[in-house]
């Protein structure tokens, strides 16, 4: 478990699967920023039983606040660059805009740099997602440019803003071990 001041990040447990699946299976719960693709519960559980939702290539941690599951943060290895793509989501609107994901993203980024041989983390954000753009900036991620029409979601192609954080720019690595 990774402990922050107000949040904890931890791996997925079997007891989490039903609640977690319902969050990722509901287009309504995903909101307008996550992909609207659905995954079968069977495949979701298979992925968990095969990997625990944590491998060298891809990993998910759950975000807890006040002993309650409120979100998830995950990474995926980029196929063309030596970097990890980072994704995050707070499930319910009432848990957003409280600074919890800022703490989670900072902690998760530090953890990845402390434990993975990677020089760069990357976040790709739809250009209309103002809260996520502000979050990336506030966590030290630098704007690199626009990937035009790079994501198909909700029947349209979207531009993605690309942000990155380099290992040398991550100021919190040592806090992982203290």
PDB file of C-alpha atoms in Angstrom:
ATOM      1  CA  UNK A   1       0.000   0.000   0.000  1.00  0.00           C
ATOM      2  CA  UNK A   2       1.128   3.545  -0.748  1.00  0.00           C
ATOM      3  CA  UNK A   3       0.030   5.963   1.930  1.00  0.00           C
ATOM      4  CA  UNK A   4      -0.558   9.636   1.336  1.00  0.00           C
ATOM      5  CA  UNK A   5      -1.896  12.242   3.728  1.00  0.00           C
ATOM      6  CA  UNK A   6      -5.542  11.917   2.678  1.00  0.00           C
ATOM      7  CA  UNK A   7      -5.539   8.887   0.383  1.00  0.00           C
ATOM      8  CA  UNK A   8      -4.162   5.361   0.095  1.00  0.00           C
ATOM      9  CA  UNK A   9      -3.259   3.556  -3.111  1.00  0.00           C
ATOM     10  CA  UNK A  10      -3.373  -0.219  -3.062  1.00  0.00           C
ATOM     11  CA  UNK A  11      -3.544  -3.196  -5.361  1.00  0.00           C
ATOM     12  CA  UNK A  12      -6.845  -4.724  -6.389  1.00  0.00           C
ATOM     13  CA  UNK A  13      -8.218  -7.503  -4.159  1.00  0.00           C
ATOM     14  CA  UNK A  14     -10.662 -10.194  -5.172  1.00  0.00           C
ATOM     15  CA  UNK A  15     -13.237  -8.646  -2.825  1.00  0.00           C
ATOM     16  CA  UNK A  16     -13.060  -5.419  -4.907  1.00  0.00           C
ATOM     17  CA  UNK A  17     -14.015  -7.020  -8.206  1.00  0.00           C
ATOM     18  CA  UNK A  18     -17.799  -6.599  -8.126  1.00  0.00           C
ATOM     19  CA  UNK A  19     -17.696  -2.922  -7.140  1.00  0.00           C
ATOM     20  CA  UNK A  20     -14.794  -2.156  -9.457  1.00  0.00           C
ATOM     21  CA  UNK A  21     -16.398  -3.898 -12.410  1.00  0.00           C
ATOM     22  CA  UNK A  22     -19.627  -1.956 -11.931  1.00  0.00           C
ATOM     23  CA  UNK A  23     -17.632   1.298 -12.115  1.00  0.00           C
ATOM     24  CA  UNK A  24     -15.811   0.362 -15.306  1.00  0.00           C
ATOM     25  CA  UNK A  25     -18.824  -1.339 -16.900  1.00  0.00           C
ATOM     26  CA  UNK A  26     -21.180   1.604 -16.672  1.00  0.00           C
ATOM     27  CA  UNK A  27     -20.916   4.169 -19.453  1.00  0.00           C
ATOM     28  CA  UNK A  28     -22.728   6.601 -17.167  1.00  0.00           C
ATOM     29  CA  UNK A  29     -20.150   6.062 -14.374  1.00  0.00           C
ATOM     30  CA  UNK A  30     -17.274   6.513 -16.831  1.00  0.00           C
ATOM     31  CA  UNK A  31     -18.449  10.018 -17.589  1.00  0.00           C
ATOM     32  CA  UNK A  32     -17.357  11.844 -20.694  1.00  0.00           C
ATOM     33  CA  UNK A  33     -13.595  11.399 -20.367  1.00  0.00           C
ATOM     34  CA  UNK A  34     -12.978   7.634 -20.278  1.00  0.00           C
ATOM     35  CA  UNK A  35     -13.397   5.352 -23.260  1.00  0.00           C
ATOM     36  CA  UNK A  36     -16.954   4.108 -23.603  1.00  0.00           C
ATOM     37  CA  UNK A  37     -15.813   0.622 -24.613  1.00  0.00           C
ATOM     38  CA  UNK A  38     -17.185  -2.097 -22.361  1.00  0.00           C
ATOM     39  CA  UNK A  39     -15.505  -5.293 -21.169  1.00  0.00           C
ATOM     40  CA  UNK A  40     -17.352  -8.439 -20.199  1.00  0.00           C
ATOM     41  CA  UNK A  41     -17.350  -9.368 -16.529  1.00  0.00           C
ATOM     42  CA  UNK A  42     -15.894 -12.747 -17.499  1.00  0.00           C
ATOM     43  CA  UNK A  43     -12.912 -11.113 -19.245  1.00  0.00           C
ATOM     44  CA  UNK A  44     -12.488  -8.600 -16.408  1.00  0.00           C
ATOM     45  CA  UNK A  45     -12.279 -11.400 -13.840  1.00  0.00           C
ATOM     46  CA  UNK A  46      -9.968 -13.466 -16.070  1.00  0.00           C
ATOM     47  CA  UNK A  47      -7.606 -10.495 -16.303  1.00  0.00           C
ATOM     48  CA  UNK A  48      -7.613 -10.232 -12.520  1.00  0.00           C
ATOM     49  CA  UNK A  49      -7.058 -13.960 -11.903  1.00  0.00           C
ATOM     50  CA  UNK A  50      -4.250 -14.115 -14.473  1.00  0.00           C
ATOM     51  CA  UNK A  51      -2.349 -11.006 -13.375  1.00  0.00           C
ATOM     52  CA  UNK A  52      -3.965  -9.407 -10.329  1.00  0.00           C
ATOM     53  CA  UNK A  53      -4.266  -6.380 -12.643  1.00  0.00           C
ATOM     54  CA  UNK A  54      -0.524  -5.764 -12.128  1.00  0.00           C
ATOM     55  CA  UNK A  55       2.283  -6.703 -14.535  1.00  0.00           C
ATOM     56  CA  UNK A  56       5.426  -5.042 -15.881  1.00  0.00           C
ATOM     57  CA  UNK A  57       3.398  -3.798 -18.854  1.00  0.00           C
ATOM     58  CA  UNK A  58       0.212  -2.629 -17.142  1.00  0.00           C
ATOM     59  CA  UNK A  59      -0.933  -2.064 -13.579  1.00  0.00           C
ATOM     60  CA  UNK A  60      -3.892  -0.718 -11.619  1.00  0.00           C
ATOM     61  CA  UNK A  61      -4.022   0.642  -8.088  1.00  0.00           C
ATOM     62  CA  UNK A  62      -7.192   1.604  -6.272  1.00  0.00           C
ATOM     63  CA  UNK A  63      -7.647   4.956  -4.592  1.00  0.00           C
ATOM     64  CA  UNK A  64      -9.160   4.937  -1.102  1.00  0.00           C
ATOM     65  CA  UNK A  65     -10.248   7.904   0.989  1.00  0.00           C
ATOM     66  CA  UNK A  66     -11.736   7.514   4.481  1.00  0.00           C
ATOM     67  CA  UNK A  67     -11.735   3.707   4.018  1.00  0.00           C
ATOM     68  CA  UNK A  68     -13.884   4.049   0.905  1.00  0.00           C
ATOM     69  CA  UNK A  69     -13.009   3.092  -2.677  1.00  0.00           C
ATOM     70  CA  UNK A  70     -13.271   6.286  -4.722  1.00  0.00           C
ATOM     71  CA  UNK A  71     -11.160   5.765  -7.836  1.00  0.00           C
ATOM     72  CA  UNK A  72      -8.399   4.045  -9.731  1.00  0.00           C
ATOM     73  CA  UNK A  73      -5.077   5.002 -11.259  1.00  0.00           C
ATOM     74  CA  UNK A  74      -3.198   2.841 -13.723  1.00  0.00           C
ATOM     75  CA  UNK A  75      -0.275   2.708 -16.144  1.00  0.00           C
ATOM     76  CA  UNK A  76       0.290   1.039 -19.497  1.00  0.00           C
ATOM     77  CA  UNK A  77       3.618   0.614 -21.256  1.00  0.00           C
ATOM     78  CA  UNK A  78       3.767   2.632 -24.459  1.00  0.00           C
ATOM     79  CA  UNK A  79       4.446   0.455 -27.511  1.00  0.00           C
ATOM     80  CA  UNK A  80       6.533   3.037 -29.405  1.00  0.00           C
ATOM     81  CA  UNK A  81       8.231   5.079 -26.679  1.00  0.00           C
ATOM     82  CA  UNK A  82      10.194   4.153 -23.588  1.00  0.00           C
ATOM     83  CA  UNK A  83       7.542   5.545 -21.295  1.00  0.00           C
ATOM     84  CA  UNK A  84       4.458   4.643 -19.329  1.00  0.00           C
ATOM     85  CA  UNK A  85       1.035   6.115 -20.074  1.00  0.00           C
ATOM     86  CA  UNK A  86      -0.769   7.063 -16.872  1.00  0.00           C
ATOM     87  CA  UNK A  87      -4.566   7.127 -16.559  1.00  0.00           C
ATOM     88  CA  UNK A  88      -6.770   8.033 -13.618  1.00  0.00           C
ATOM     89  CA  UNK A  89     -10.411   8.272 -12.682  1.00  0.00           C
ATOM     90  CA  UNK A  90     -12.496   9.168  -9.639  1.00  0.00           C
ATOM     91  CA  UNK A  91     -15.719   7.221  -9.944  1.00  0.00           C
ATOM     92  CA  UNK A  92     -18.332   9.547  -8.455  1.00  0.00           C
ATOM     93  CA  UNK A  93     -18.789  13.275  -8.991  1.00  0.00           C
ATOM     94  CA  UNK A  94     -19.119  13.964  -5.251  1.00  0.00           C
ATOM     95  CA  UNK A  95     -15.530  12.737  -4.700  1.00  0.00           C
ATOM     96  CA  UNK A  96     -14.005  15.005  -7.365  1.00  0.00           C
ATOM     97  CA  UNK A  97     -12.480  18.477  -7.016  1.00  0.00           C
ATOM     98  CA  UNK A  98     -11.138  17.800  -3.520  1.00  0.00           C
ATOM     99  CA  UNK A  99      -7.436  17.462  -4.363  1.00  0.00           C
ATOM    100  CA  UNK A 100      -7.478  13.699  -3.836  1.00  0.00           C
ATOM    101  CA  UNK A 101      -6.377  12.792  -7.363  1.00  0.00           C
ATOM    102  CA  UNK A 102      -3.566  15.351  -7.186  1.00  0.00           C
ATOM    103  CA  UNK A 103      -2.190  13.517  -4.178  1.00  0.00           C
ATOM    104  CA  UNK A 104      -2.771  10.141  -5.858  1.00  0.00           C
ATOM    105  CA  UNK A 105      -1.088  11.135  -9.143  1.00  0.00           C
ATOM    106  CA  UNK A 106       1.920  12.609  -7.329  1.00  0.00           C
ATOM    107  CA  UNK A 107       2.288   9.485  -5.180  1.00  0.00           C
ATOM    108  CA  UNK A 108       1.762   7.105  -8.126  1.00  0.00           C
ATOM    109  CA  UNK A 109       4.265   8.970 -10.320  1.00  0.00           C
ATOM    110  CA  UNK A 110       6.868   8.853  -7.556  1.00  0.00           C
ATOM    111  CA  UNK A 111       6.235   5.149  -7.038  1.00  0.00           C
ATOM    112  CA  UNK A 112       6.626   4.375 -10.750  1.00  0.00           C
ATOM    113  CA  UNK A 113       9.908   6.278 -10.963  1.00  0.00           C
ATOM    114  CA  UNK A 114      11.164   4.617  -7.762  1.00  0.00           C
ATOM    115  CA  UNK A 115      10.389   1.084  -8.951  1.00  0.00           C
ATOM    116  CA  UNK A 116      10.433   1.027 -12.769  1.00  0.00           C
ATOM    117  CA  UNK A 117      13.264   1.520 -15.229  1.00  0.00           C
ATOM    118  CA  UNK A 118      11.534   4.314 -17.084  1.00  0.00           C
ATOM    119  CA  UNK A 119      12.607   7.868 -17.836  1.00  0.00           C
ATOM    120  CA  UNK A 120       9.228   9.325 -18.697  1.00  0.00           C
ATOM    121  CA  UNK A 121       5.560   9.205 -17.728  1.00  0.00           C
ATOM    122  CA  UNK A 122       2.954  10.461 -20.147  1.00  0.00           C
ATOM    123  CA  UNK A 123      -0.683  11.525 -19.831  1.00  0.00           C
ATOM    124  CA  UNK A 124      -2.908  11.914 -22.904  1.00  0.00           C
ATOM    125  CA  UNK A 125      -5.942  14.064 -22.116  1.00  0.00           C
ATOM    126  CA  UNK A 126      -8.867  15.071 -24.362  1.00  0.00           C
ATOM    127  CA  UNK A 127      -8.502  18.791 -25.017  1.00  0.00           C
ATOM    128  CA  UNK A 128     -11.903  19.599 -23.494  1.00  0.00           C
ATOM    129  CA  UNK A 129     -11.163  17.921 -20.125  1.00  0.00           C
ATOM    130  CA  UNK A 130     -10.214  21.090 -18.258  1.00  0.00           C
ATOM    131  CA  UNK A 131     -10.015  19.473 -14.775  1.00  0.00           C
ATOM    132  CA  UNK A 132      -7.619  16.747 -15.999  1.00  0.00           C
ATOM    133  CA  UNK A 133      -5.482  19.307 -17.869  1.00  0.00           C
ATOM    134  CA  UNK A 134      -5.210  21.408 -14.703  1.00  0.00           C
ATOM    135  CA  UNK A 135      -4.386  18.297 -12.647  1.00  0.00           C
ATOM    136  CA  UNK A 136      -1.537  17.270 -14.964  1.00  0.00           C
ATOM    137  CA  UNK A 137      -0.006  20.755 -14.776  1.00  0.00           C
ATOM    138  CA  UNK A 138      -0.376  20.953 -10.997  1.00  0.00           C
ATOM    139  CA  UNK A 139       1.491  17.628 -10.645  1.00  0.00           C
ATOM    140  CA  UNK A 140       4.469  18.889 -12.664  1.00  0.00           C
ATOM    141  CA  UNK A 141       3.614  17.324 -16.024  1.00  0.00           C
ATOM    142  CA  UNK A 142       4.735  19.513 -18.944  1.00  0.00           C
ATOM    143  CA  UNK A 143       2.639  20.152 -22.047  1.00  0.00           C
ATOM    144  CA  UNK A 144       4.299  18.716 -25.156  1.00  0.00           C
ATOM    145  CA  UNK A 145       1.714  19.202 -27.866  1.00  0.00           C
ATOM    146  CA  UNK A 146      -1.499  17.988 -29.430  1.00  0.00           C
ATOM    147  CA  UNK A 147      -2.058  14.586 -30.990  1.00  0.00           C
ATOM    148  CA  UNK A 148      -4.740  15.593 -33.490  1.00  0.00           C
ATOM    149  CA  UNK A 149      -7.768  13.314 -33.837  1.00  0.00           C
ATOM    150  CA  UNK A 150      -5.930  10.570 -31.941  1.00  0.00           C
ATOM    151  CA  UNK A 151      -8.804   9.074 -29.922  1.00  0.00           C
ATOM    152  CA  UNK A 152     -12.183   7.821 -31.103  1.00  0.00           C
ATOM    153  CA  UNK A 153     -14.785   8.162 -28.347  1.00  0.00           C
ATOM    154  CA  UNK A 154     -18.536   8.730 -28.294  1.00  0.00           C
ATOM    155  CA  UNK A 155     -18.790   8.712 -32.085  1.00  0.00           C
ATOM    156  CA  UNK A 156     -16.108  11.310 -32.787  1.00  0.00           C
ATOM    157  CA  UNK A 157     -12.357  11.683 -33.086  1.00  0.00           C
ATOM    158  CA  UNK A 158     -10.827  13.811 -30.353  1.00  0.00           C
ATOM    159  CA  UNK A 159      -7.605  15.766 -30.045  1.00  0.00           C
ATOM    160  CA  UNK A 160      -5.399  14.693 -27.146  1.00  0.00           C
ATOM    161  CA  UNK A 161      -3.139  17.013 -25.186  1.00  0.00           C
ATOM    162  CA  UNK A 162       0.120  15.224 -24.397  1.00  0.00           C
ATOM    163  CA  UNK A 163       1.794  15.913 -21.056  1.00  0.00           C
ATOM    164  CA  UNK A 164       4.928  14.275 -19.686  1.00  0.00           C
ATOM    165  CA  UNK A 165       6.937  14.096 -16.498  1.00  0.00           C
ATOM    166  CA  UNK A 166      10.597  13.084 -16.614  1.00  0.00           C
ATOM    167  CA  UNK A 167      12.349  11.253 -13.812  1.00  0.00           C
ATOM    168  CA  UNK A 168      14.524  14.311 -13.089  1.00  0.00           C
ATOM    169  CA  UNK A 169      11.385  16.455 -12.708  1.00  0.00           C
ATOM    170  CA  UNK A 170       9.787  14.192 -10.105  1.00  0.00           C
ATOM    171  CA  UNK A 171      10.486  15.751  -6.711  1.00  0.00           C
ATOM    172  CA  UNK A 172       8.728  13.227  -4.495  1.00  0.00           C
ATOM    173  CA  UNK A 173      10.587   9.942  -5.212  1.00  0.00           C
ATOM    174  CA  UNK A 174      12.264   9.710  -1.800  1.00  0.00           C
ATOM    175  CA  UNK A 175       8.960  10.186   0.034  1.00  0.00           C
ATOM    176  CA  UNK A 176       7.913   6.716  -1.149  1.00  0.00           C
ATOM    177  CA  UNK A 177      10.334   5.186   1.333  1.00  0.00           C
ATOM    178  CA  UNK A 178       9.789   7.526   4.280  1.00  0.00           C
TER     179      UNK A 178
END
